[in-house]
mmCIF file of C-alpha atoms and ligand atoms in Angstrom:
data_model
loop_
_atom_site.group_PDB
_atom_site.id
_atom_site.type_symbol
_atom_site.label_atom_id
_atom_site.label_comp_id
_atom_site.label_asym_id
_atom_site.label_seq_id
_atom_site.Cartn_x
_atom_site.Cartn_y
_atom_site.Cartn_z
ATOM 1 C CA UNK A 789 150.002 101.733 72.474
ATOM 2 C CA UNK A 790 146.505 100.206 72.727
ATOM 3 C CA UNK A 791 145.354 99.409 76.259
ATOM 4 C CA UNK A 792 145.213 95.763 77.279
ATOM 5 C CA UNK A 793 141.625 94.454 77.450
ATOM 6 C CA UNK A 794 140.541 93.366 80.921
ATOM 7 C CA UNK A 795 140.796 89.691 81.767
ATOM 8 C CA UNK A 796 137.396 89.169 83.355
ATOM 9 C CA UNK A 797 135.544 85.906 83.833
ATOM 10 C CA UNK A 798 132.375 84.888 81.971
ATOM 11 C CA UNK A 799 129.566 86.175 84.234
ATOM 12 C CA UNK A 800 126.166 84.801 85.221
ATOM 13 C CA UNK A 801 125.419 81.313 86.478
ATOM 14 C CA UNK A 802 124.833 79.561 83.131
ATOM 15 C CA UNK A 803 126.600 76.390 81.944
ATOM 16 C CA UNK A 804 129.471 78.403 80.408
ATOM 17 C CA UNK A 805 129.920 80.823 83.318
ATOM 18 C CA UNK A 806 132.992 81.029 85.528
ATOM 19 C CA UNK A 807 130.597 80.553 88.432
ATOM 20 C CA UNK A 808 129.823 77.006 87.187
ATOM 21 C CA UNK A 809 133.342 76.210 85.963
ATOM 22 C CA UNK A 810 135.754 77.138 88.717
ATOM 23 C CA UNK A 811 136.047 73.999 90.831
ATOM 24 C CA UNK A 812 139.758 73.836 89.886
ATOM 25 C CA UNK A 813 140.378 77.213 91.556
ATOM 26 C CA UNK A 814 138.191 76.234 94.546
ATOM 27 C CA UNK A 815 140.076 72.984 95.139
ATOM 28 C CA UNK A 816 143.168 74.876 96.269
ATOM 29 C CA UNK A 817 141.187 76.842 98.880
ATOM 30 C CA UNK A 818 139.797 73.582 100.232
ATOM 31 C CA UNK A 819 143.149 71.767 100.195
ATOM 32 C CA UNK A 820 144.946 74.633 101.936
ATOM 33 C CA UNK A 821 142.215 75.358 104.495
ATOM 34 C CA UNK A 822 143.903 73.712 107.453
ATOM 35 C CA UNK A 823 147.306 75.295 106.764
ATOM 36 C CA UNK A 824 145.596 78.677 106.366
ATOM 37 C CA UNK A 825 143.743 78.297 109.685
ATOM 38 C CA UNK A 826 146.997 77.343 111.444
ATOM 39 C CA UNK A 827 148.704 80.410 109.962
ATOM 40 C CA UNK A 828 145.899 82.717 111.138
ATOM 41 C CA UNK A 829 146.060 81.162 114.603
ATOM 42 C CA UNK A 830 149.823 81.571 114.825
ATOM 43 C CA UNK A 831 150.460 84.815 112.935
ATOM 44 C CA UNK A 832 147.478 87.085 113.563
ATOM 45 C CA UNK A 833 147.684 89.007 116.816
ATOM 46 C CA UNK A 834 144.652 88.594 119.085
ATOM 47 C CA UNK A 835 144.837 92.382 119.635
ATOM 48 C CA UNK A 836 143.499 92.856 116.084
ATOM 49 C CA UNK A 837 140.296 90.898 116.765
ATOM 50 C CA UNK A 838 137.797 93.240 118.382
ATOM 51 C CA UNK A 839 134.579 95.156 117.478
ATOM 52 C CA UNK A 840 134.840 95.182 113.691
ATOM 53 C CA UNK A 841 136.985 92.834 111.627
ATOM 54 C CA UNK A 842 137.366 93.358 107.870
ATOM 55 C CA UNK A 843 138.326 90.784 105.255
ATOM 56 C CA UNK A 844 139.012 91.806 101.639
ATOM 57 C CA UNK A 845 139.104 89.516 98.583
ATOM 58 C CA UNK A 846 140.990 90.907 95.578
ATOM 59 C CA UNK A 847 139.963 89.497 92.176
ATOM 60 C CA UNK A 848 136.822 87.882 93.653
ATOM 61 C CA UNK A 849 135.019 87.162 90.308
ATOM 62 C CA UNK A 850 131.280 86.417 90.532
ATOM 63 C CA UNK A 851 131.451 83.557 93.035
ATOM 64 C CA UNK A 852 131.137 81.045 94.466
ATOM 65 C CA UNK A 853 134.840 80.536 95.356
ATOM 66 C CA UNK A 854 135.141 83.924 97.001
ATOM 67 C CA UNK A 855 132.475 82.893 99.546
ATOM 68 C CA UNK A 856 134.539 79.815 100.420
ATOM 69 C CA UNK A 857 137.705 81.919 100.772
ATOM 70 C CA UNK A 858 136.186 84.549 103.051
ATOM 71 C CA UNK A 859 134.158 82.061 105.135
ATOM 72 C CA UNK A 860 137.283 79.949 105.777
ATOM 73 C CA UNK A 861 139.068 83.077 106.991
ATOM 74 C CA UNK A 862 136.173 84.165 109.223
ATOM 75 C CA UNK A 863 135.879 80.640 110.686
ATOM 76 C CA UNK A 864 139.601 80.664 111.521
ATOM 77 C CA UNK A 865 139.440 84.129 113.117
ATOM 78 C CA UNK A 866 136.359 83.183 115.179
ATOM 79 C CA UNK A 867 137.986 79.941 116.257
ATOM 80 C CA UNK A 868 141.125 81.737 117.399
ATOM 81 C CA UNK A 869 139.070 84.333 119.296
ATOM 82 C CA UNK A 870 136.903 81.672 120.969
ATOM 83 C CA UNK A 871 139.880 79.555 122.057
ATOM 84 C CA UNK A 872 142.071 82.410 123.263
ATOM 85 C CA UNK A 873 139.446 84.545 125.021
ATOM 86 C CA UNK A 874 136.826 81.964 126.008
ATOM 87 C CA UNK A 875 134.226 84.390 124.619
ATOM 88 C CA UNK A 876 131.626 84.045 121.887
ATOM 89 C CA UNK A 877 132.768 85.938 118.768
ATOM 90 C CA UNK A 878 129.143 86.305 117.604
ATOM 91 C CA UNK A 879 128.477 88.565 120.618
ATOM 92 C CA UNK A 880 131.556 90.746 120.272
ATOM 93 C CA UNK A 881 132.791 90.887 116.678
ATOM 94 C CA UNK A 882 131.097 92.183 113.536
ATOM 95 C CA UNK A 883 132.636 91.035 110.264
ATOM 96 C CA UNK A 884 132.731 93.020 107.061
ATOM 97 C CA UNK A 885 133.739 91.548 103.693
ATOM 98 C CA UNK A 886 135.028 93.753 100.884
ATOM 99 C CA UNK A 887 134.735 92.141 97.450
ATOM 100 C CA UNK A 888 137.130 93.602 94.865
ATOM 101 C CA UNK A 889 137.322 93.045 91.120
ATOM 102 C CA UNK A 890 137.287 95.078 87.898
ATOM 103 C CA UNK A 891 134.262 97.376 87.502
ATOM 104 C CA UNK A 892 133.096 95.140 84.617
ATOM 105 C CA UNK A 893 133.071 92.011 86.813
ATOM 106 C CA UNK A 894 129.607 90.490 87.270
ATOM 107 C CA UNK A 895 128.981 91.921 90.747
ATOM 108 C CA UNK A 896 125.217 91.412 90.276
ATOM 109 C CA UNK A 897 125.589 87.637 90.217
ATOM 110 C CA UNK A 898 128.012 87.868 93.137
ATOM 111 C CA UNK A 899 125.661 89.823 95.375
ATOM 112 C CA UNK A 900 122.572 87.879 94.317
ATOM 113 C CA UNK A 901 124.253 84.639 95.362
ATOM 114 C CA UNK A 902 125.630 85.731 98.744
ATOM 115 C CA UNK A 903 125.265 82.698 101.026
ATOM 116 C CA UNK A 904 122.174 82.615 103.227
ATOM 117 C CA UNK A 905 122.956 82.654 106.936
ATOM 118 C CA UNK A 906 126.333 84.384 106.501
ATOM 119 C CA UNK A 907 127.532 86.325 109.478
ATOM 120 C CA UNK A 908 129.121 89.244 107.666
ATOM 121 C CA UNK A 909 128.197 92.543 106.028
ATOM 122 C CA UNK A 910 129.272 92.916 102.393
ATOM 123 C CA UNK A 911 130.468 95.691 100.126
ATOM 124 C CA UNK A 912 131.744 95.800 96.572
ATOM 125 C CA UNK A 913 135.071 97.480 95.855
ATOM 126 C CA UNK A 914 135.364 98.032 92.094
ATOM 127 C CA UNK A 915 138.693 98.802 90.449
ATOM 128 C CA UNK A 916 142.023 97.327 89.449
ATOM 129 C CA UNK A 917 144.010 95.817 92.301
ATOM 130 C CA UNK A 918 147.105 97.361 90.716
ATOM 131 C CA UNK A 919 146.094 100.586 92.438
ATOM 132 C CA UNK A 920 144.742 101.683 95.787
ATOM 133 C CA UNK A 921 141.048 100.742 96.025
ATOM 134 C CA UNK A 922 140.496 101.232 99.777
ATOM 135 C CA UNK A 923 141.406 103.804 102.446
ATOM 136 C CA UNK A 924 144.492 103.350 104.584
ATOM 137 C CA UNK A 925 144.349 100.643 107.263
ATOM 138 C CA UNK A 926 140.871 99.502 106.302
ATOM 139 C CA UNK A 927 141.102 95.708 106.516
ATOM 140 C CA UNK A 928 142.729 93.036 108.681
ATOM 141 C CA UNK A 929 143.113 90.066 106.332
ATOM 142 C CA UNK A 930 143.280 90.203 102.551
ATOM 143 C CA UNK A 931 143.084 87.244 100.210
ATOM 144 C CA UNK A 932 143.897 86.680 96.546
ATOM 145 C CA UNK A 933 142.932 83.359 94.988
ATOM 146 C CA UNK A 934 144.205 82.631 91.483
ATOM 147 C CA UNK A 935 144.722 86.247 90.568
ATOM 148 C CA UNK A 936 148.375 86.831 91.505
ATOM 149 C CA UNK A 937 149.550 85.782 88.033
ATOM 150 C CA UNK A 938 148.179 88.769 86.106
ATOM 151 C CA UNK A 939 150.127 91.686 84.733
ATOM 152 C CA UNK A 940 148.496 95.103 84.406
ATOM 153 C CA UNK A 941 149.229 95.122 80.679
ATOM 154 C CA UNK A 942 150.886 93.129 77.952
ATOM 155 C CA UNK A 943 154.580 94.015 78.178
ATOM 156 C CA UNK A 944 156.095 96.309 75.574
ATOM 157 C CA UNK A 945 157.337 94.580 72.435
ATOM 158 C CA UNK A 946 155.410 91.342 73.019
ATOM 159 C CA UNK A 947 152.853 91.989 70.292
ATOM 160 C CA UNK A 948 155.212 93.860 67.944
ATOM 161 C CA UNK A 949 156.549 91.722 65.086
ATOM 162 C CA UNK A 950 159.659 93.895 64.772
ATOM 163 C CA UNK A 951 160.671 93.579 68.402
ATOM 164 C CA UNK A 952 163.113 90.926 69.723
ATOM 165 C CA UNK A 953 160.504 90.242 72.414
ATOM 166 C CA UNK A 954 157.682 89.552 69.947
ATOM 167 C CA UNK A 955 155.867 86.484 71.274
ATOM 168 C CA UNK A 956 154.888 84.741 68.105
ATOM 169 C CA UNK A 957 153.251 81.746 69.737
ATOM 170 C CA UNK A 958 150.928 83.651 72.025
ATOM 171 C CA UNK A 959 152.347 82.547 75.318
ATOM 172 C CA UNK A 960 154.416 79.466 75.892
ATOM 173 C CA UNK A 961 156.550 77.705 73.353
ATOM 174 C CA UNK A 962 157.694 81.020 71.936
ATOM 175 C CA UNK A 963 158.939 82.106 75.361
ATOM 176 C CA UNK A 964 162.508 82.961 74.337
ATOM 177 C CA UNK A 965 164.847 84.858 76.680
ATOM 178 C CA UNK A 966 163.690 88.297 75.541
ATOM 179 C CA UNK A 967 160.001 87.381 75.910
ATOM 180 C CA UNK A 968 160.610 85.905 79.356
ATOM 181 C CA UNK A 969 162.510 89.025 80.464
ATOM 182 C CA UNK A 970 159.798 91.368 79.188
ATOM 183 C CA UNK A 971 157.116 89.443 81.077
ATOM 184 C CA UNK A 972 159.180 89.077 84.243
ATOM 185 C CA UNK A 973 160.039 92.811 84.285
ATOM 186 C CA UNK A 974 156.376 93.764 83.833
ATOM 187 C CA UNK A 975 155.208 91.210 86.402
ATOM 188 C CA UNK A 976 157.792 92.283 89.009
ATOM 189 C CA UNK A 977 156.853 95.951 88.634
ATOM 190 C CA UNK A 978 153.096 95.174 88.825
ATOM 191 C CA UNK A 979 153.371 92.764 91.755
ATOM 192 C CA UNK A 980 155.317 95.374 93.726
ATOM 193 C CA UNK A 981 152.640 97.995 93.012
ATOM 194 C CA UNK A 982 149.974 95.517 94.146
ATOM 195 C CA UNK A 983 151.889 94.728 97.358
ATOM 196 C CA UNK A 984 152.450 98.426 98.102
ATOM 197 C CA UNK A 985 148.751 99.185 97.654
ATOM 198 C CA UNK A 986 147.705 96.299 99.934
ATOM 199 C CA UNK A 987 150.322 97.260 102.540
ATOM 200 C CA UNK A 988 148.838 100.776 102.671
ATOM 201 C CA UNK A 989 145.294 99.409 102.976
ATOM 202 C CA UNK A 990 146.063 96.778 105.637
ATOM 203 C CA UNK A 991 146.172 97.517 109.342
ATOM 204 C CA UNK A 992 149.665 97.072 110.866
ATOM 205 C CA UNK A 993 150.238 93.387 111.578
ATOM 206 C CA UNK A 994 147.449 92.426 109.140
ATOM 207 C CA UNK A 995 147.826 89.410 106.845
ATOM 208 C CA UNK A 996 147.699 88.859 103.086
ATOM 209 C CA UNK A 997 146.929 85.291 102.019
ATOM 210 C CA UNK A 998 147.971 84.474 98.462
ATOM 211 C CA UNK A 999 146.679 81.265 96.892
ATOM 212 C CA UNK A 1000 147.617 80.352 93.339
ATOM 213 C CA UNK A 1001 149.889 78.555 90.904
ATOM 214 C CA UNK A 1002 153.509 79.159 90.075
ATOM 215 C CA UNK A 1003 156.285 77.251 88.366
ATOM 216 C CA UNK A 1004 158.849 75.184 90.178
ATOM 217 C CA UNK A 1005 162.290 76.699 89.633
ATOM 218 C CA UNK A 1006 163.767 75.771 86.257
ATOM 219 C CA UNK A 1007 160.492 74.424 84.813
ATOM 220 C CA UNK A 1008 159.259 76.102 81.639
ATOM 221 C CA UNK A 1009 155.610 77.080 81.296
ATOM 222 C CA UNK A 1010 155.366 75.118 78.026
ATOM 223 C CA UNK A 1011 156.323 71.919 79.899
ATOM 224 C CA UNK A 1012 153.358 72.158 82.295
ATOM 225 C CA UNK A 1013 149.724 71.278 81.669
ATOM 226 C CA UNK A 1014 148.763 74.975 81.912
ATOM 227 C CA UNK A 1015 151.331 75.769 79.226
ATOM 228 C CA UNK A 1016 150.087 72.962 76.990
ATOM 229 C CA UNK A 1017 146.531 74.288 77.324
ATOM 230 C CA UNK A 1018 147.629 77.859 76.541
ATOM 231 C CA UNK A 1019 149.546 76.600 73.524
ATOM 232 C CA UNK A 1020 146.413 74.760 72.363
ATOM 233 C CA UNK A 1021 144.555 78.087 72.472
ATOM 234 C CA UNK A 1022 147.324 79.716 70.394
ATOM 235 C CA UNK A 1023 147.398 76.825 67.906
ATOM 236 C CA UNK A 1024 143.610 76.980 67.503
ATOM 237 C CA UNK A 1025 143.805 80.695 66.743
ATOM 238 C CA UNK A 1026 146.500 80.012 64.140
ATOM 239 C CA UNK A 1027 144.313 77.338 62.523
ATOM 240 C CA UNK A 1028 141.460 79.834 62.277
ATOM 241 C CA UNK A 1029 143.813 82.337 60.629
ATOM 242 C CA UNK A 1030 144.881 79.703 58.098
ATOM 243 C CA UNK A 1031 141.233 78.942 57.369
ATOM 244 C CA UNK A 1032 140.725 82.672 56.727
ATOM 245 C CA UNK A 1033 138.258 83.048 59.620
ATOM 246 C CA UNK A 1034 140.463 85.636 61.325
ATOM 247 C CA UNK A 1035 143.353 87.734 60.103
ATOM 248 C CA UNK A 1036 146.863 86.443 60.763
ATOM 249 C CA UNK A 1037 147.760 89.969 61.921
ATOM 250 C CA UNK A 1038 145.152 89.718 64.660
ATOM 251 C CA UNK A 1039 146.689 86.457 65.862
ATOM 252 C CA UNK A 1040 150.251 87.768 65.678
ATOM 253 C CA UNK A 1041 149.315 90.772 67.760
ATOM 254 C CA UNK A 1042 147.546 88.718 70.418
ATOM 255 C CA UNK A 1043 149.073 87.896 73.774
ATOM 256 C CA UNK A 1044 147.947 87.461 77.348
ATOM 257 C CA UNK A 1045 148.504 89.563 80.491
ATOM 258 C CA UNK A 1046 149.537 86.412 82.376
ATOM 259 C CA UNK A 1047 152.841 85.444 83.934
ATOM 260 C CA UNK A 1048 153.269 82.346 86.047
ATOM 261 C CA UNK A 1049 156.413 83.133 88.028
ATOM 262 C CA UNK A 1050 158.933 80.625 89.295
ATOM 263 C CA UNK A 1051 158.864 80.008 93.040
ATOM 264 C CA UNK A 1052 162.155 81.859 93.649
ATOM 265 C CA UNK A 1053 161.012 84.819 91.524
ATOM 266 C CA UNK A 1054 157.921 85.184 93.714
ATOM 267 C CA UNK A 1055 160.028 85.124 96.884
ATOM 268 C CA UNK A 1056 162.456 87.670 95.455
ATOM 269 C CA UNK A 1057 159.671 90.061 94.388
ATOM 270 C CA UNK A 1058 158.056 89.945 97.853
ATOM 271 C CA UNK A 1059 161.395 90.383 99.634
ATOM 272 C CA UNK A 1060 162.451 93.276 97.390
ATOM 273 C CA UNK A 1061 159.107 95.006 97.980
ATOM 274 C CA UNK A 1062 159.970 94.915 101.676
ATOM 275 C CA UNK A 1063 156.544 95.794 103.115
ATOM 276 C CA UNK A 1064 155.733 92.257 104.327
ATOM 277 C CA UNK A 1065 157.429 89.372 106.075
ATOM 278 C CA UNK A 1066 156.907 85.964 104.469
ATOM 279 C CA UNK A 1067 155.387 83.919 107.302
ATOM 280 C CA UNK A 1068 154.702 80.786 105.245
ATOM 281 C CA UNK A 1069 155.320 79.596 101.690
ATOM 282 C CA UNK A 1070 153.449 76.305 101.438
ATOM 283 C CA UNK A 1071 153.544 73.856 98.557
ATOM 284 C CA UNK A 1072 149.950 72.526 98.482
ATOM 285 C CA UNK A 1073 149.789 69.126 96.827
ATOM 286 C CA UNK A 1074 146.278 67.856 96.108
ATOM 287 C CA UNK A 1075 144.371 65.686 93.656
ATOM 288 C CA UNK A 1076 143.007 68.592 91.603
ATOM 289 C CA UNK A 1077 146.388 70.359 91.529
ATOM 290 C CA UNK A 1078 146.816 69.497 87.875
ATOM 291 C CA UNK A 1079 144.166 70.024 85.230
ATOM 292 C CA UNK A 1080 141.615 67.337 84.473
ATOM 293 C CA UNK A 1081 142.393 65.272 81.371
ATOM 294 C CA UNK A 1082 138.839 65.495 80.038
ATOM 295 C CA UNK A 1083 139.164 67.752 76.937
ATOM 296 C CA UNK A 1084 135.497 68.761 77.079
ATOM 297 C CA UNK A 1085 135.695 69.896 80.704
ATOM 298 C CA UNK A 1086 139.038 71.580 80.025
ATOM 299 C CA UNK A 1087 137.676 73.462 77.009
ATOM 300 C CA UNK A 1088 134.606 74.650 78.942
ATOM 301 C CA UNK A 1089 136.676 75.902 81.857
ATOM 302 C CA UNK A 1090 139.108 77.585 79.439
ATOM 303 C CA UNK A 1091 136.145 79.295 77.877
ATOM 304 C CA UNK A 1092 134.816 80.480 81.248
ATOM 305 C CA UNK A 1093 138.206 81.995 82.111
ATOM 306 C CA UNK A 1094 139.525 83.185 78.726
ATOM 307 C CA UNK A 1095 136.362 83.674 76.704
ATOM 308 C CA UNK A 1096 135.668 87.288 77.563
ATOM 309 C CA UNK A 1097 139.295 88.287 77.033
ATOM 310 C CA UNK A 1098 139.507 86.521 73.671
ATOM 311 C CA UNK A 1099 136.240 87.939 72.397
ATOM 312 C CA UNK A 1100 137.428 91.481 73.178
ATOM 313 C CA UNK A 1101 140.327 90.991 70.723
ATOM 314 C CA UNK A 1102 138.773 88.722 68.103
ATOM 315 C CA UNK A 1103 135.046 89.426 68.356
ATOM 316 C CA UNK A 1104 132.165 87.339 69.631
ATOM 317 C CA UNK A 1105 131.879 85.144 66.524
ATOM 318 C CA UNK A 1106 135.345 83.692 66.878
ATOM 319 C CA UNK A 1107 134.693 82.877 70.499
ATOM 320 C CA UNK A 1108 132.639 79.700 69.841
ATOM 321 C CA UNK A 1109 134.732 78.521 66.875
ATOM 322 C CA UNK A 1110 137.972 78.737 68.775
ATOM 323 C CA UNK A 1111 136.711 76.725 71.740
ATOM 324 C CA UNK A 1112 135.420 73.918 69.510
ATOM 325 C CA UNK A 1113 138.916 73.708 68.048
ATOM 326 C CA UNK A 1114 140.554 73.825 71.467
ATOM 327 C CA UNK A 1115 138.609 70.767 72.560
ATOM 328 C CA UNK A 1116 139.824 68.832 69.499
ATOM 329 C CA UNK A 1117 143.425 70.023 70.001
ATOM 330 C CA UNK A 1118 143.383 69.047 73.664
ATOM 331 C CA UNK A 1119 142.175 65.575 72.701
ATOM 332 C CA UNK A 1120 145.353 65.220 70.621
ATOM 333 C CA UNK A 1121 147.458 66.597 73.467
ATOM 334 C CA UNK A 1122 146.426 63.977 76.046
ATOM 335 C CA UNK A 1123 149.770 62.087 75.809
ATOM 336 C CA UNK A 1124 151.693 65.351 76.421
ATOM 337 C CA UNK A 1125 149.310 66.355 79.207
ATOM 338 C CA UNK A 1126 149.896 62.962 80.842
ATOM 339 C CA UNK A 1127 153.648 63.582 80.807
ATOM 340 C CA UNK A 1128 153.552 67.269 81.699
ATOM 341 C CA UNK A 1129 155.884 68.513 84.415
ATOM 342 C CA UNK A 1130 154.000 69.362 87.598
ATOM 343 C CA UNK A 1131 153.241 72.975 88.355
ATOM 344 C CA UNK A 1132 153.113 74.194 91.937
ATOM 345 C CA UNK A 1133 150.076 75.314 93.953
ATOM 346 C CA UNK A 1134 150.920 77.646 96.781
ATOM 347 C CA UNK A 1135 149.611 79.329 99.879
ATOM 348 C CA UNK A 1136 151.783 82.305 100.775
ATOM 349 C CA UNK A 1137 151.126 84.022 104.105
ATOM 350 C CA UNK A 1138 152.418 87.603 104.337
ATOM 351 C CA UNK A 1139 152.359 89.796 107.427
ATOM 352 C CA UNK A 1140 152.456 93.547 107.056
ATOM 353 C CA UNK A 1141 155.474 95.023 108.797
ATOM 354 C CA UNK A 1142 154.557 97.556 111.473
HETATM 355 C C1 LIG B 867 140.843 83.156 87.830
HETATM 356 S S1 LIG B 867 139.783 84.354 88.479
HETATM 357 C C2 LIG B 867 139.800 83.948 90.199
HETATM 358 C C3 LIG B 867 138.550 84.370 90.854
HETATM 359 C C4 LIG B 867 138.359 83.997 92.310
HETATM 360 N N1 LIG B 867 139.366 84.613 93.155
HETATM 361 C C5 LIG B 867 138.329 82.519 92.506
HETATM 362 O O1 LIG B 867 139.047 82.017 93.371
HETATM 363 O O2 LIG B 867 137.577 81.839 91.825
HETATM 364 C C6 LIG B 867 140.746 85.851 88.440
HETATM 365 C C7 LIG B 867 139.973 87.081 88.829
HETATM 366 O O3 LIG B 867 140.889 88.167 88.963
HETATM 367 C C8 LIG B 867 140.279 89.330 88.436
HETATM 368 N N2 LIG B 867 141.324 90.305 88.092
HETATM 369 C C9 LIG B 867 142.310 90.178 87.172
HETATM 370 N N3 LIG B 867 143.049 91.296 87.126
HETATM 371 C C10 LIG B 867 142.510 92.146 88.048
HETATM 372 C C11 LIG B 867 142.829 93.454 88.455
HETATM 373 N N4 LIG B 867 143.855 94.122 87.902
HETATM 374 N N5 LIG B 867 142.088 94.028 89.423
HETATM 375 C C12 LIG B 867 141.035 93.371 89.986
HETATM 376 N N6 LIG B 867 140.677 92.104 89.629
HETATM 377 C C13 LIG B 867 141.414 91.511 88.665
HETATM 378 C C14 LIG B 867 139.503 88.832 87.244
HETATM 379 O O4 LIG B 867 138.497 89.741 86.861
HETATM 380 C C15 LIG B 867 138.952 87.535 87.800
HETATM 381 O O5 LIG B 867 137.710 87.724 88.406
#
């Protein structure tokens, strides 16, 4: 079977880059900041804060959100240290930040835009987070923002017309029972591998902070605004096939390595993995929790997130055509987007068992 192309963000800092079109993903970090700081204060042992403290961000992209994520964590750790010891963290603690993403991520833009005045040393950690990327016990707090919904590959059968789990409609509306099971099985296996790898790499008692989106139990992806947007991508690809711009076969064999789990599925996967205790599972409600209803903005941010993945399957030329169509489709979908069922934004705090 062909390998799944990597879902990387559009690099650089231009108008179509992820860097310039990721305020939606950043809004969750900002909205959950206080809850995250409280969790660090309550759940991280003071014994772990001495000499050198390492923070790792998995799926960091090219910035700037990763800088917000790691700075919020460092601020919370320093605050805890200052309050509980009465000492100045700047005199006693050196921070190191490990930035992880695929090797093809735009690390150049990331490192060129490191914030001035930061109080941490930085290192890049290239490689898939579905495997070990760091030595044992090498960091104290890990974070994943909007990257805990990927699978390592497109599940078997999904892109095969003869399989009961063929996902004709790319992602959402065609999510019959067999398609759902194939994705859930793949996601569960991958998420457990990811948790095992992070548990090995974390110091005992260290924390993993997961920020992202999931589905409320019983809600179908196609009923949410994310699902409607994904369906608009699929419908645009179908239109291009009908216009003869791309082959129908190419569209039929296209699917995404994405699975937005239901809340209870996430809990079950973490509990079955058994390496962490769930210290908090917060439902973060905030103004940017749902997508904007501006089709232009939506299409540009879709392009920044999906563009590279789509162009790997369909070629560069299709890239621009498909996003023009998506904008038009989304304009027609405004009434459905207005009535979409809410998704859920979460902050999950995990503590590595000793
Ligand atoms: C939606 S972006 C989120 C980026 C960033 N965390 C933020 O908050 O803006 C998802 C990121 O996860 C990365 N990613 C996806 N699968 C990955 C994997 N298997 N290993 C490492 N990074 C991965 C992508 O390359 C991308 O940079």
